[in-house]
């Protein structure tokens, strides 16, 4: 069987049998196309059964210039692909069985905002809305604020926010149904009156367009708002707030989780809010900033209760 035919079978399996998300299917297709391109340049036989561990080792060198996270994703795609082919008896042996690869990712703390920076961005957005001189500009700013408020209120992923349907949001009860990774559904309550008020105002002004498209957040063409549009609007308000920091939709998510932890919210609740299948993923947020460290150590450390060695003893 040719690689192209095997790829077609695999993607059909992922879409119709495993019901994977459109985003996952897109990445699978990109990664497999790249591997197919490599095979052509490598002058390897296009027959899928001819691919062995030595071909994979050369491919690993070929993609070594990518970030470790990207390399891991591309290899994971190929592993899933060859696992499927072996299970379906299209190939006799999965070439990954004879290959041991360990890729280390540098552990980096998430990019965060302070509460002061969050306040500056919201102030810039609300001030810009009140300063508008046209109805169209006012509606754009209203939608932007609704996006920012929901990002910070729920810690939602940008892809989840873009995919929110009108039917997923109950503004009367303040309950949002989020379809997360792996088609896992979770409910999050929006409790802040200010957030609910801006969402209701946005929904009221855009009611006709929202009902027509089915999506809650829409662009000027009355279509689903894209990830790129949200990144651009955040970048714009970051600059307007005079914050010299790379702030993305994921920064709002990281900040949401970290600030809740600093308020002593149980990590299991945060795991649910973020839609993590494993608490190990959530534990990246268990770092604390220097101000919080100082507060904890100055008030909670048992040494503070020792009577000897105090300032009064030395006088």
PDB file of C-alpha atoms in Angstrom:
ATOM      1  CA  UNK A   1       0.000   0.000   0.000  1.00  0.00           C
ATOM      2  CA  UNK A   2       1.251   3.502  -0.800  1.00  0.00           C
ATOM      3  CA  UNK A   3       1.815   6.090   1.907  1.00  0.00           C
ATOM      4  CA  UNK A   4      -0.903   8.348   0.440  1.00  0.00           C
ATOM      5  CA  UNK A   5      -3.511   5.570   0.629  1.00  0.00           C
ATOM      6  CA  UNK A   6      -2.477   4.605   4.168  1.00  0.00           C
ATOM      7  CA  UNK A   7      -2.725   8.244   5.219  1.00  0.00           C
ATOM      8  CA  UNK A   8      -6.237   8.468   3.794  1.00  0.00           C
ATOM      9  CA  UNK A   9      -7.333   5.354   5.721  1.00  0.00           C
ATOM     10  CA  UNK A  10      -5.818   6.680   8.951  1.00  0.00           C
ATOM     11  CA  UNK A  11      -7.434  10.139   8.747  1.00  0.00           C
ATOM     12  CA  UNK A  12     -10.822   8.576   7.950  1.00  0.00           C
ATOM     13  CA  UNK A  13     -10.399   6.340  11.009  1.00  0.00           C
ATOM     14  CA  UNK A  14      -9.564   9.359  13.199  1.00  0.00           C
ATOM     15  CA  UNK A  15     -12.507  11.382  11.931  1.00  0.00           C
ATOM     16  CA  UNK A  16     -15.318   8.843  11.677  1.00  0.00           C
ATOM     17  CA  UNK A  17     -14.353   6.141  14.175  1.00  0.00           C
ATOM     18  CA  UNK A  18     -12.436   8.024  16.867  1.00  0.00           C
ATOM     19  CA  UNK A  19     -14.372  11.274  16.345  1.00  0.00           C
ATOM     20  CA  UNK A  20     -11.287  13.426  16.969  1.00  0.00           C
ATOM     21  CA  UNK A  21     -11.541  17.213  16.923  1.00  0.00           C
ATOM     22  CA  UNK A  22     -11.054  19.220  13.738  1.00  0.00           C
ATOM     23  CA  UNK A  23      -7.910  20.768  15.249  1.00  0.00           C
ATOM     24  CA  UNK A  24      -6.344  17.362  15.933  1.00  0.00           C
ATOM     25  CA  UNK A  25      -7.193  16.170  12.423  1.00  0.00           C
ATOM     26  CA  UNK A  26      -5.621  19.304  10.989  1.00  0.00           C
ATOM     27  CA  UNK A  27      -2.354  18.727  12.879  1.00  0.00           C
ATOM     28  CA  UNK A  28      -2.324  15.036  11.910  1.00  0.00           C
ATOM     29  CA  UNK A  29      -2.720  15.967   8.244  1.00  0.00           C
ATOM     30  CA  UNK A  30       0.043  18.596   8.429  1.00  0.00           C
ATOM     31  CA  UNK A  31       2.473  16.228  10.145  1.00  0.00           C
ATOM     32  CA  UNK A  32       1.779  13.353   7.745  1.00  0.00           C
ATOM     33  CA  UNK A  33       2.147  15.600   4.699  1.00  0.00           C
ATOM     34  CA  UNK A  34       5.512  16.727   6.015  1.00  0.00           C
ATOM     35  CA  UNK A  35       6.633  13.138   6.536  1.00  0.00           C
ATOM     36  CA  UNK A  36       5.464  12.259   3.022  1.00  0.00           C
ATOM     37  CA  UNK A  37       7.438  15.196   1.627  1.00  0.00           C
ATOM     38  CA  UNK A  38      10.491  13.968   3.524  1.00  0.00           C
ATOM     39  CA  UNK A  39      10.086  10.488   2.032  1.00  0.00           C
ATOM     40  CA  UNK A  40      10.087  11.931  -1.497  1.00  0.00           C
ATOM     41  CA  UNK A  41      13.282  13.914  -0.856  1.00  0.00           C
ATOM     42  CA  UNK A  42      14.740  10.921   0.963  1.00  0.00           C
ATOM     43  CA  UNK A  43      14.025   8.860  -2.144  1.00  0.00           C
ATOM     44  CA  UNK A  44      12.444   6.187  -0.002  1.00  0.00           C
ATOM     45  CA  UNK A  45      10.050   3.656  -1.463  1.00  0.00           C
ATOM     46  CA  UNK A  46       6.496   4.991  -1.301  1.00  0.00           C
ATOM     47  CA  UNK A  47       5.262   1.598  -0.107  1.00  0.00           C
ATOM     48  CA  UNK A  48       4.309   1.914   3.562  1.00  0.00           C
ATOM     49  CA  UNK A  49       5.736  -1.485   4.482  1.00  0.00           C
ATOM     50  CA  UNK A  50       9.249  -0.391   3.459  1.00  0.00           C
ATOM     51  CA  UNK A  51       9.540   2.264   6.179  1.00  0.00           C
ATOM     52  CA  UNK A  52      11.816   1.058   8.971  1.00  0.00           C
ATOM     53  CA  UNK A  53      13.498   2.517  12.056  1.00  0.00           C
ATOM     54  CA  UNK A  54      16.404   3.845   9.989  1.00  0.00           C
ATOM     55  CA  UNK A  55      14.034   5.996   7.927  1.00  0.00           C
ATOM     56  CA  UNK A  56      12.501   7.288  11.164  1.00  0.00           C
ATOM     57  CA  UNK A  57      15.946   8.079  12.594  1.00  0.00           C
ATOM     58  CA  UNK A  58      16.799  10.144   9.527  1.00  0.00           C
ATOM     59  CA  UNK A  59      13.435  11.890   9.772  1.00  0.00           C
ATOM     60  CA  UNK A  60      14.199  12.751  13.386  1.00  0.00           C
ATOM     61  CA  UNK A  61      17.367  14.504  12.201  1.00  0.00           C
ATOM     62  CA  UNK A  62      15.329  16.219   9.485  1.00  0.00           C
ATOM     63  CA  UNK A  63      12.933  17.823  12.007  1.00  0.00           C
ATOM     64  CA  UNK A  64      15.515  18.422  14.755  1.00  0.00           C
ATOM     65  CA  UNK A  65      15.475  22.204  14.130  1.00  0.00           C
ATOM     66  CA  UNK A  66      11.904  22.466  15.440  1.00  0.00           C
ATOM     67  CA  UNK A  67      11.128  23.196  19.074  1.00  0.00           C
ATOM     68  CA  UNK A  68      11.123  20.057  21.280  1.00  0.00           C
ATOM     69  CA  UNK A  69       7.369  20.350  21.810  1.00  0.00           C
ATOM     70  CA  UNK A  70       6.778  20.396  18.048  1.00  0.00           C
ATOM     71  CA  UNK A  71       9.092  17.427  17.463  1.00  0.00           C
ATOM     72  CA  UNK A  72       7.231  15.445  20.147  1.00  0.00           C
ATOM     73  CA  UNK A  73       3.905  16.236  18.477  1.00  0.00           C
ATOM     74  CA  UNK A  74       5.141  15.185  15.036  1.00  0.00           C
ATOM     75  CA  UNK A  75       6.512  11.913  16.394  1.00  0.00           C
ATOM     76  CA  UNK A  76       3.280  11.298  18.323  1.00  0.00           C
ATOM     77  CA  UNK A  77       1.363  11.687  15.051  1.00  0.00           C
ATOM     78  CA  UNK A  78       3.568   9.111  13.352  1.00  0.00           C
ATOM     79  CA  UNK A  79       3.285   6.725  16.304  1.00  0.00           C
ATOM     80  CA  UNK A  80      -0.512   6.912  16.171  1.00  0.00           C
ATOM     81  CA  UNK A  81      -0.354   6.415  12.394  1.00  0.00           C
ATOM     82  CA  UNK A  82       1.867   3.312  12.513  1.00  0.00           C
ATOM     83  CA  UNK A  83      -0.028   1.873  15.514  1.00  0.00           C
ATOM     84  CA  UNK A  84      -3.194   2.056  13.416  1.00  0.00           C
ATOM     85  CA  UNK A  85      -1.510   0.440  10.410  1.00  0.00           C
ATOM     86  CA  UNK A  86      -0.175  -2.418  12.549  1.00  0.00           C
ATOM     87  CA  UNK A  87      -3.539  -2.963  14.245  1.00  0.00           C
ATOM     88  CA  UNK A  88      -5.265  -3.085  10.849  1.00  0.00           C
ATOM     89  CA  UNK A  89      -2.625  -5.574   9.558  1.00  0.00           C
ATOM     90  CA  UNK A  90      -1.585  -3.131   6.845  1.00  0.00           C
ATOM     91  CA  UNK A  91       2.012  -3.479   8.029  1.00  0.00           C
ATOM     92  CA  UNK A  92       3.586  -6.427   9.812  1.00  0.00           C
ATOM     93  CA  UNK A  93       5.616  -4.535  12.418  1.00  0.00           C
ATOM     94  CA  UNK A  94       5.398  -0.973  13.693  1.00  0.00           C
ATOM     95  CA  UNK A  95       8.869   0.568  13.054  1.00  0.00           C
ATOM     96  CA  UNK A  96       8.577   2.514  16.319  1.00  0.00           C
ATOM     97  CA  UNK A  97       8.857  -0.785  18.213  1.00  0.00           C
ATOM     98  CA  UNK A  98      12.573  -0.794  17.428  1.00  0.00           C
ATOM     99  CA  UNK A  99      13.128   2.889  18.122  1.00  0.00           C
ATOM    100  CA  UNK A 100      13.726   4.559  21.464  1.00  0.00           C
ATOM    101  CA  UNK A 101      13.404   8.325  21.447  1.00  0.00           C
ATOM    102  CA  UNK A 102      13.507  10.611  24.458  1.00  0.00           C
ATOM    103  CA  UNK A 103      13.005  14.319  23.891  1.00  0.00           C
ATOM    104  CA  UNK A 104      13.350  16.662  26.828  1.00  0.00           C
ATOM    105  CA  UNK A 105      11.397  19.881  26.881  1.00  0.00           C
ATOM    106  CA  UNK A 106      12.802  22.823  28.853  1.00  0.00           C
ATOM    107  CA  UNK A 107      10.521  23.421  31.818  1.00  0.00           C
ATOM    108  CA  UNK A 108       9.379  26.999  31.681  1.00  0.00           C
ATOM    109  CA  UNK A 109       7.012  28.746  34.016  1.00  0.00           C
ATOM    110  CA  UNK A 110       3.917  30.116  32.283  1.00  0.00           C
ATOM    111  CA  UNK A 111       3.847  33.767  31.275  1.00  0.00           C
ATOM    112  CA  UNK A 112       1.687  35.588  33.819  1.00  0.00           C
ATOM    113  CA  UNK A 113       0.060  38.927  34.499  1.00  0.00           C
ATOM    114  CA  UNK A 114      -0.179  40.614  37.865  1.00  0.00           C
ATOM    115  CA  UNK A 115      -3.602  41.730  39.064  1.00  0.00           C
ATOM    116  CA  UNK A 116      -2.448  45.299  38.371  1.00  0.00           C
ATOM    117  CA  UNK A 117      -1.697  44.425  34.733  1.00  0.00           C
ATOM    118  CA  UNK A 118      -5.074  42.717  34.335  1.00  0.00           C
ATOM    119  CA  UNK A 119      -6.762  45.810  35.710  1.00  0.00           C
ATOM    120  CA  UNK A 120      -4.807  48.045  33.300  1.00  0.00           C
ATOM    121  CA  UNK A 121      -5.933  46.012  30.291  1.00  0.00           C
ATOM    122  CA  UNK A 122      -9.579  46.081  31.360  1.00  0.00           C
ATOM    123  CA  UNK A 123      -9.390  49.791  32.108  1.00  0.00           C
ATOM    124  CA  UNK A 124      -7.919  50.436  28.656  1.00  0.00           C
ATOM    125  CA  UNK A 125     -10.674  48.378  27.010  1.00  0.00           C
ATOM    126  CA  UNK A 126     -13.562  49.982  28.919  1.00  0.00           C
ATOM    127  CA  UNK A 127     -12.132  53.477  28.407  1.00  0.00           C
ATOM    128  CA  UNK A 128     -11.808  52.827  24.665  1.00  0.00           C
ATOM    129  CA  UNK A 129     -15.454  51.685  24.530  1.00  0.00           C
ATOM    130  CA  UNK A 130     -16.711  54.806  26.274  1.00  0.00           C
ATOM    131  CA  UNK A 131     -14.631  57.039  23.976  1.00  0.00           C
ATOM    132  CA  UNK A 132     -16.072  55.640  20.729  1.00  0.00           C
ATOM    133  CA  UNK A 133     -17.785  58.047  18.363  1.00  0.00           C
ATOM    134  CA  UNK A 134     -19.592  55.594  16.095  1.00  0.00           C
ATOM    135  CA  UNK A 135     -22.028  52.747  16.656  1.00  0.00           C
ATOM    136  CA  UNK A 136     -19.877  50.296  14.728  1.00  0.00           C
ATOM    137  CA  UNK A 137     -16.785  51.053  16.787  1.00  0.00           C
ATOM    138  CA  UNK A 138     -18.803  50.799  20.002  1.00  0.00           C
ATOM    139  CA  UNK A 139     -20.081  47.339  19.050  1.00  0.00           C
ATOM    140  CA  UNK A 140     -16.563  46.140  18.210  1.00  0.00           C
ATOM    141  CA  UNK A 141     -15.245  47.367  21.556  1.00  0.00           C
ATOM    142  CA  UNK A 142     -18.226  45.766  23.324  1.00  0.00           C
ATOM    143  CA  UNK A 143     -17.431  42.410  21.739  1.00  0.00           C
ATOM    144  CA  UNK A 144     -13.731  42.780  22.608  1.00  0.00           C
ATOM    145  CA  UNK A 145     -14.547  43.390  26.266  1.00  0.00           C
ATOM    146  CA  UNK A 146     -16.909  40.402  26.335  1.00  0.00           C
ATOM    147  CA  UNK A 147     -14.038  38.236  25.008  1.00  0.00           C
ATOM    148  CA  UNK A 148     -11.545  39.580  27.575  1.00  0.00           C
ATOM    149  CA  UNK A 149     -13.995  39.209  30.456  1.00  0.00           C
ATOM    150  CA  UNK A 150     -14.846  35.616  29.589  1.00  0.00           C
ATOM    151  CA  UNK A 151     -11.184  34.652  29.150  1.00  0.00           C
ATOM    152  CA  UNK A 152     -10.325  35.944  32.591  1.00  0.00           C
ATOM    153  CA  UNK A 153     -13.549  34.797  34.277  1.00  0.00           C
ATOM    154  CA  UNK A 154     -13.239  31.160  33.229  1.00  0.00           C
ATOM    155  CA  UNK A 155      -9.633  30.407  32.174  1.00  0.00           C
ATOM    156  CA  UNK A 156     -11.083  29.016  28.953  1.00  0.00           C
ATOM    157  CA  UNK A 157      -8.765  27.997  26.095  1.00  0.00           C
ATOM    158  CA  UNK A 158      -8.892  30.339  23.100  1.00  0.00           C
ATOM    159  CA  UNK A 159      -9.998  27.469  20.835  1.00  0.00           C
ATOM    160  CA  UNK A 160     -12.812  26.636  23.270  1.00  0.00           C
ATOM    161  CA  UNK A 161     -13.920  30.264  23.345  1.00  0.00           C
ATOM    162  CA  UNK A 162     -13.996  30.480  19.538  1.00  0.00           C
ATOM    163  CA  UNK A 163     -16.039  27.272  19.359  1.00  0.00           C
ATOM    164  CA  UNK A 164     -18.620  28.424  21.921  1.00  0.00           C
ATOM    165  CA  UNK A 165     -22.111  28.109  20.491  1.00  0.00           C
ATOM    166  CA  UNK A 166     -24.977  30.324  21.535  1.00  0.00           C
ATOM    167  CA  UNK A 167     -26.692  27.247  22.973  1.00  0.00           C
ATOM    168  CA  UNK A 168     -23.643  26.655  25.229  1.00  0.00           C
ATOM    169  CA  UNK A 169     -24.239  29.838  27.221  1.00  0.00           C
ATOM    170  CA  UNK A 170     -27.076  30.282  29.685  1.00  0.00           C
ATOM    171  CA  UNK A 171     -26.815  33.923  30.719  1.00  0.00           C
ATOM    172  CA  UNK A 172     -29.800  33.668  33.070  1.00  0.00           C
ATOM    173  CA  UNK A 173     -28.046  31.099  35.237  1.00  0.00           C
ATOM    174  CA  UNK A 174     -24.524  32.170  34.320  1.00  0.00           C
ATOM    175  CA  UNK A 175     -23.605  28.614  33.271  1.00  0.00           C
ATOM    176  CA  UNK A 176     -21.285  27.959  30.329  1.00  0.00           C
ATOM    177  CA  UNK A 177     -20.919  24.521  28.748  1.00  0.00           C
ATOM    178  CA  UNK A 178     -17.418  24.097  27.342  1.00  0.00           C
ATOM    179  CA  UNK A 179     -16.465  21.376  24.884  1.00  0.00           C
ATOM    180  CA  UNK A 180     -12.806  20.808  25.660  1.00  0.00           C
ATOM    181  CA  UNK A 181     -10.028  18.592  24.353  1.00  0.00           C
ATOM    182  CA  UNK A 182     -11.079  15.077  23.472  1.00  0.00           C
ATOM    183  CA  UNK A 183     -14.714  16.240  23.267  1.00  0.00           C
ATOM    184  CA  UNK A 184     -14.832  16.361  27.075  1.00  0.00           C
ATOM    185  CA  UNK A 185     -17.604  18.582  28.352  1.00  0.00           C
ATOM    186  CA  UNK A 186     -17.373  20.709  31.490  1.00  0.00           C
ATOM    187  CA  UNK A 187     -19.580  23.335  33.098  1.00  0.00           C
ATOM    188  CA  UNK A 188     -18.272  26.611  34.496  1.00  0.00           C
ATOM    189  CA  UNK A 189     -20.303  29.141  36.416  1.00  0.00           C
ATOM    190  CA  UNK A 190     -19.827  32.849  35.751  1.00  0.00           C
ATOM    191  CA  UNK A 191     -20.634  34.530  39.057  1.00  0.00           C
ATOM    192  CA  UNK A 192     -19.363  38.094  38.692  1.00  0.00           C
ATOM    193  CA  UNK A 193     -22.267  40.506  37.992  1.00  0.00           C
ATOM    194  CA  UNK A 194     -20.049  42.792  35.902  1.00  0.00           C
ATOM    195  CA  UNK A 195     -19.024  39.933  33.600  1.00  0.00           C
ATOM    196  CA  UNK A 196     -22.612  38.741  33.207  1.00  0.00           C
ATOM    197  CA  UNK A 197     -23.768  42.285  32.508  1.00  0.00           C
ATOM    198  CA  UNK A 198     -21.277  42.788  29.652  1.00  0.00           C
ATOM    199  CA  UNK A 199     -22.088  39.348  28.186  1.00  0.00           C
ATOM    200  CA  UNK A 200     -25.813  40.138  28.271  1.00  0.00           C
ATOM    201  CA  UNK A 201     -25.243  43.527  26.638  1.00  0.00           C
ATOM    202  CA  UNK A 202     -23.126  41.925  23.922  1.00  0.00           C
ATOM    203  CA  UNK A 203     -25.740  39.195  23.356  1.00  0.00           C
ATOM    204  CA  UNK A 204     -28.521  41.779  23.118  1.00  0.00           C
ATOM    205  CA  UNK A 205     -26.777  43.916  20.484  1.00  0.00           C
ATOM    206  CA  UNK A 206     -25.585  40.951  18.394  1.00  0.00           C
ATOM    207  CA  UNK A 207     -28.655  38.745  18.826  1.00  0.00           C
ATOM    208  CA  UNK A 208     -29.586  38.528  15.143  1.00  0.00           C
ATOM    209  CA  UNK A 209     -26.052  37.740  13.945  1.00  0.00           C
ATOM    210  CA  UNK A 210     -25.458  35.231  16.761  1.00  0.00           C
ATOM    211  CA  UNK A 211     -28.668  33.333  16.029  1.00  0.00           C
ATOM    212  CA  UNK A 212     -27.843  33.287  12.328  1.00  0.00           C
ATOM    213  CA  UNK A 213     -24.299  31.938  12.775  1.00  0.00           C
ATOM    214  CA  UNK A 214     -24.918  29.773  15.841  1.00  0.00           C
ATOM    215  CA  UNK A 215     -21.625  30.922  17.402  1.00  0.00           C
ATOM    216  CA  UNK A 216     -21.558  33.248  20.389  1.00  0.00           C
ATOM    217  CA  UNK A 217     -18.526  35.321  19.354  1.00  0.00           C
ATOM    218  CA  UNK A 218     -18.611  36.561  15.775  1.00  0.00           C
ATOM    219  CA  UNK A 219     -16.513  38.822  13.561  1.00  0.00           C
ATOM    220  CA  UNK A 220     -17.536  41.750  11.376  1.00  0.00           C
ATOM    221  CA  UNK A 221     -18.601  39.299   8.642  1.00  0.00           C
ATOM    222  CA  UNK A 222     -20.975  37.600  11.107  1.00  0.00           C
ATOM    223  CA  UNK A 223     -18.836  34.459  11.152  1.00  0.00           C
ATOM    224  CA  UNK A 224     -17.100  32.598  13.960  1.00  0.00           C
ATOM    225  CA  UNK A 225     -14.408  34.713  15.609  1.00  0.00           C
ATOM    226  CA  UNK A 226     -10.955  33.222  14.947  1.00  0.00           C
ATOM    227  CA  UNK A 227      -8.016  32.515  17.261  1.00  0.00           C
ATOM    228  CA  UNK A 228      -5.922  35.029  15.325  1.00  0.00           C
ATOM    229  CA  UNK A 229      -8.517  37.788  15.787  1.00  0.00           C
ATOM    230  CA  UNK A 230      -8.509  37.264  19.550  1.00  0.00           C
ATOM    231  CA  UNK A 231      -4.715  37.340  19.674  1.00  0.00           C
ATOM    232  CA  UNK A 232      -4.720  40.597  17.722  1.00  0.00           C
ATOM    233  CA  UNK A 233      -7.291  42.257  19.958  1.00  0.00           C
ATOM    234  CA  UNK A 234      -5.368  41.258  23.100  1.00  0.00           C
ATOM    235  CA  UNK A 235      -2.162  42.605  21.582  1.00  0.00           C
ATOM    236  CA  UNK A 236      -3.933  45.861  20.798  1.00  0.00           C
ATOM    237  CA  UNK A 237      -5.252  46.387  24.322  1.00  0.00           C
ATOM    238  CA  UNK A 238      -1.904  45.371  25.815  1.00  0.00           C
ATOM    239  CA  UNK A 239      -0.268  48.161  23.836  1.00  0.00           C
ATOM    240  CA  UNK A 240      -3.074  50.555  24.743  1.00  0.00           C
ATOM    241  CA  UNK A 241      -2.470  49.761  28.416  1.00  0.00           C
ATOM    242  CA  UNK A 242       1.281  50.442  27.942  1.00  0.00           C
ATOM    243  CA  UNK A 243       2.263  46.960  29.146  1.00  0.00           C
ATOM    244  CA  UNK A 244       5.619  45.816  27.776  1.00  0.00           C
ATOM    245  CA  UNK A 245       4.934  42.088  27.887  1.00  0.00           C
ATOM    246  CA  UNK A 246       3.885  39.401  25.417  1.00  0.00           C
ATOM    247  CA  UNK A 247       0.333  38.692  26.544  1.00  0.00           C
ATOM    248  CA  UNK A 248      -1.697  36.022  24.747  1.00  0.00           C
ATOM    249  CA  UNK A 249      -5.036  34.283  25.362  1.00  0.00           C
ATOM    250  CA  UNK A 250      -3.070  31.568  27.174  1.00  0.00           C
ATOM    251  CA  UNK A 251      -1.604  34.237  29.474  1.00  0.00           C
ATOM    252  CA  UNK A 252      -5.151  34.937  30.669  1.00  0.00           C
ATOM    253  CA  UNK A 253      -5.582  31.198  31.316  1.00  0.00           C
ATOM    254  CA  UNK A 254      -2.299  30.942  33.250  1.00  0.00           C
ATOM    255  CA  UNK A 255      -3.107  34.049  35.250  1.00  0.00           C
ATOM    256  CA  UNK A 256      -6.599  32.789  36.088  1.00  0.00           C
ATOM    257  CA  UNK A 257      -5.174  29.531  37.480  1.00  0.00           C
ATOM    258  CA  UNK A 258      -2.261  31.096  39.356  1.00  0.00           C
ATOM    259  CA  UNK A 259      -4.292  33.834  41.042  1.00  0.00           C
ATOM    260  CA  UNK A 260      -6.862  31.273  42.209  1.00  0.00           C
ATOM    261  CA  UNK A 261      -4.075  29.146  43.681  1.00  0.00           C
ATOM    262  CA  UNK A 262      -2.696  32.188  45.471  1.00  0.00           C
ATOM    263  CA  UNK A 263      -6.149  32.592  47.017  1.00  0.00           C
ATOM    264  CA  UNK A 264      -5.770  29.030  48.383  1.00  0.00           C
ATOM    265  CA  UNK A 265      -8.298  27.454  46.016  1.00  0.00           C
ATOM    266  CA  UNK A 266      -7.898  23.650  45.972  1.00  0.00           C
ATOM    267  CA  UNK A 267      -5.943  22.517  42.910  1.00  0.00           C
ATOM    268  CA  UNK A 268      -8.598  19.890  42.128  1.00  0.00           C
ATOM    269  CA  UNK A 269     -11.143  22.641  41.505  1.00  0.00           C
ATOM    270  CA  UNK A 270      -8.667  24.435  39.264  1.00  0.00           C
ATOM    271  CA  UNK A 271      -8.072  21.188  37.393  1.00  0.00           C
ATOM    272  CA  UNK A 272     -11.802  21.072  36.630  1.00  0.00           C
ATOM    273  CA  UNK A 273     -11.977  24.732  35.633  1.00  0.00           C
ATOM    274  CA  UNK A 274      -9.099  24.288  33.179  1.00  0.00           C
ATOM    275  CA  UNK A 275     -10.366  20.974  31.803  1.00  0.00           C
ATOM    276  CA  UNK A 276      -7.156  19.056  32.524  1.00  0.00           C
ATOM    277  CA  UNK A 277      -7.537  15.270  32.390  1.00  0.00           C
ATOM    278  CA  UNK A 278      -4.541  14.854  34.721  1.00  0.00           C
ATOM    279  CA  UNK A 279      -3.763  16.880  37.832  1.00  0.00           C
ATOM    280  CA  UNK A 280      -0.077  16.620  36.890  1.00  0.00           C
ATOM    281  CA  UNK A 281      -0.762  19.120  34.105  1.00  0.00           C
ATOM    282  CA  UNK A 282      -2.368  21.527  36.554  1.00  0.00           C
ATOM    283  CA  UNK A 283       0.592  21.329  38.922  1.00  0.00           C
ATOM    284  CA  UNK A 284       2.670  23.604  36.697  1.00  0.00           C
ATOM    285  CA  UNK A 285       0.687  26.425  38.320  1.00  0.00           C
ATOM    286  CA  UNK A 286       1.785  25.509  41.831  1.00  0.00           C
ATOM    287  CA  UNK A 287       4.736  27.898  41.652  1.00  0.00           C
ATOM    288  CA  UNK A 288       4.194  31.111  43.605  1.00  0.00           C
ATOM    289  CA  UNK A 289       5.545  34.558  42.944  1.00  0.00           C
ATOM    290  CA  UNK A 290       8.040  36.323  45.187  1.00  0.00           C
ATOM    291  CA  UNK A 291       5.423  38.519  46.867  1.00  0.00           C
ATOM    292  CA  UNK A 292       3.351  35.473  47.800  1.00  0.00           C
ATOM    293  CA  UNK A 293       6.476  33.677  49.039  1.00  0.00           C
ATOM    294  CA  UNK A 294       7.321  36.615  51.288  1.00  0.00           C
ATOM    295  CA  UNK A 295       3.778  36.713  52.646  1.00  0.00           C
ATOM    296  CA  UNK A 296       3.768  32.973  53.381  1.00  0.00           C
ATOM    297  CA  UNK A 297       7.197  32.844  55.011  1.00  0.00           C
ATOM    298  CA  UNK A 298       6.692  35.988  57.077  1.00  0.00           C
ATOM    299  CA  UNK A 299       3.345  34.837  58.479  1.00  0.00           C
ATOM    300  CA  UNK A 300       3.338  31.030  58.344  1.00  0.00           C
ATOM    301  CA  UNK A 301       6.915  29.925  59.053  1.00  0.00           C
ATOM    302  CA  UNK A 302       7.195  28.200  62.489  1.00  0.00           C
ATOM    303  CA  UNK A 303      10.448  30.088  63.244  1.00  0.00           C
ATOM    304  CA  UNK A 304       8.358  33.234  63.693  1.00  0.00           C
ATOM    305  CA  UNK A 305       6.982  31.769  66.924  1.00  0.00           C
ATOM    306  CA  UNK A 306      10.370  31.221  68.581  1.00  0.00           C
ATOM    307  CA  UNK A 307      10.927  33.534  71.560  1.00  0.00           C
ATOM    308  CA  UNK A 308      14.722  33.563  71.545  1.00  0.00           C
ATOM    309  CA  UNK A 309      16.760  35.653  69.141  1.00  0.00           C
ATOM    310  CA  UNK A 310      14.075  38.319  68.796  1.00  0.00           C
ATOM    311  CA  UNK A 311      14.900  41.978  68.319  1.00  0.00           C
ATOM    312  CA  UNK A 312      13.910  42.748  71.898  1.00  0.00           C
ATOM    313  CA  UNK A 313      16.368  40.099  73.235  1.00  0.00           C
ATOM    314  CA  UNK A 314      19.340  41.744  71.516  1.00  0.00           C
ATOM    315  CA  UNK A 315      18.709  45.153  73.034  1.00  0.00           C
TER     316      UNK A 315
END
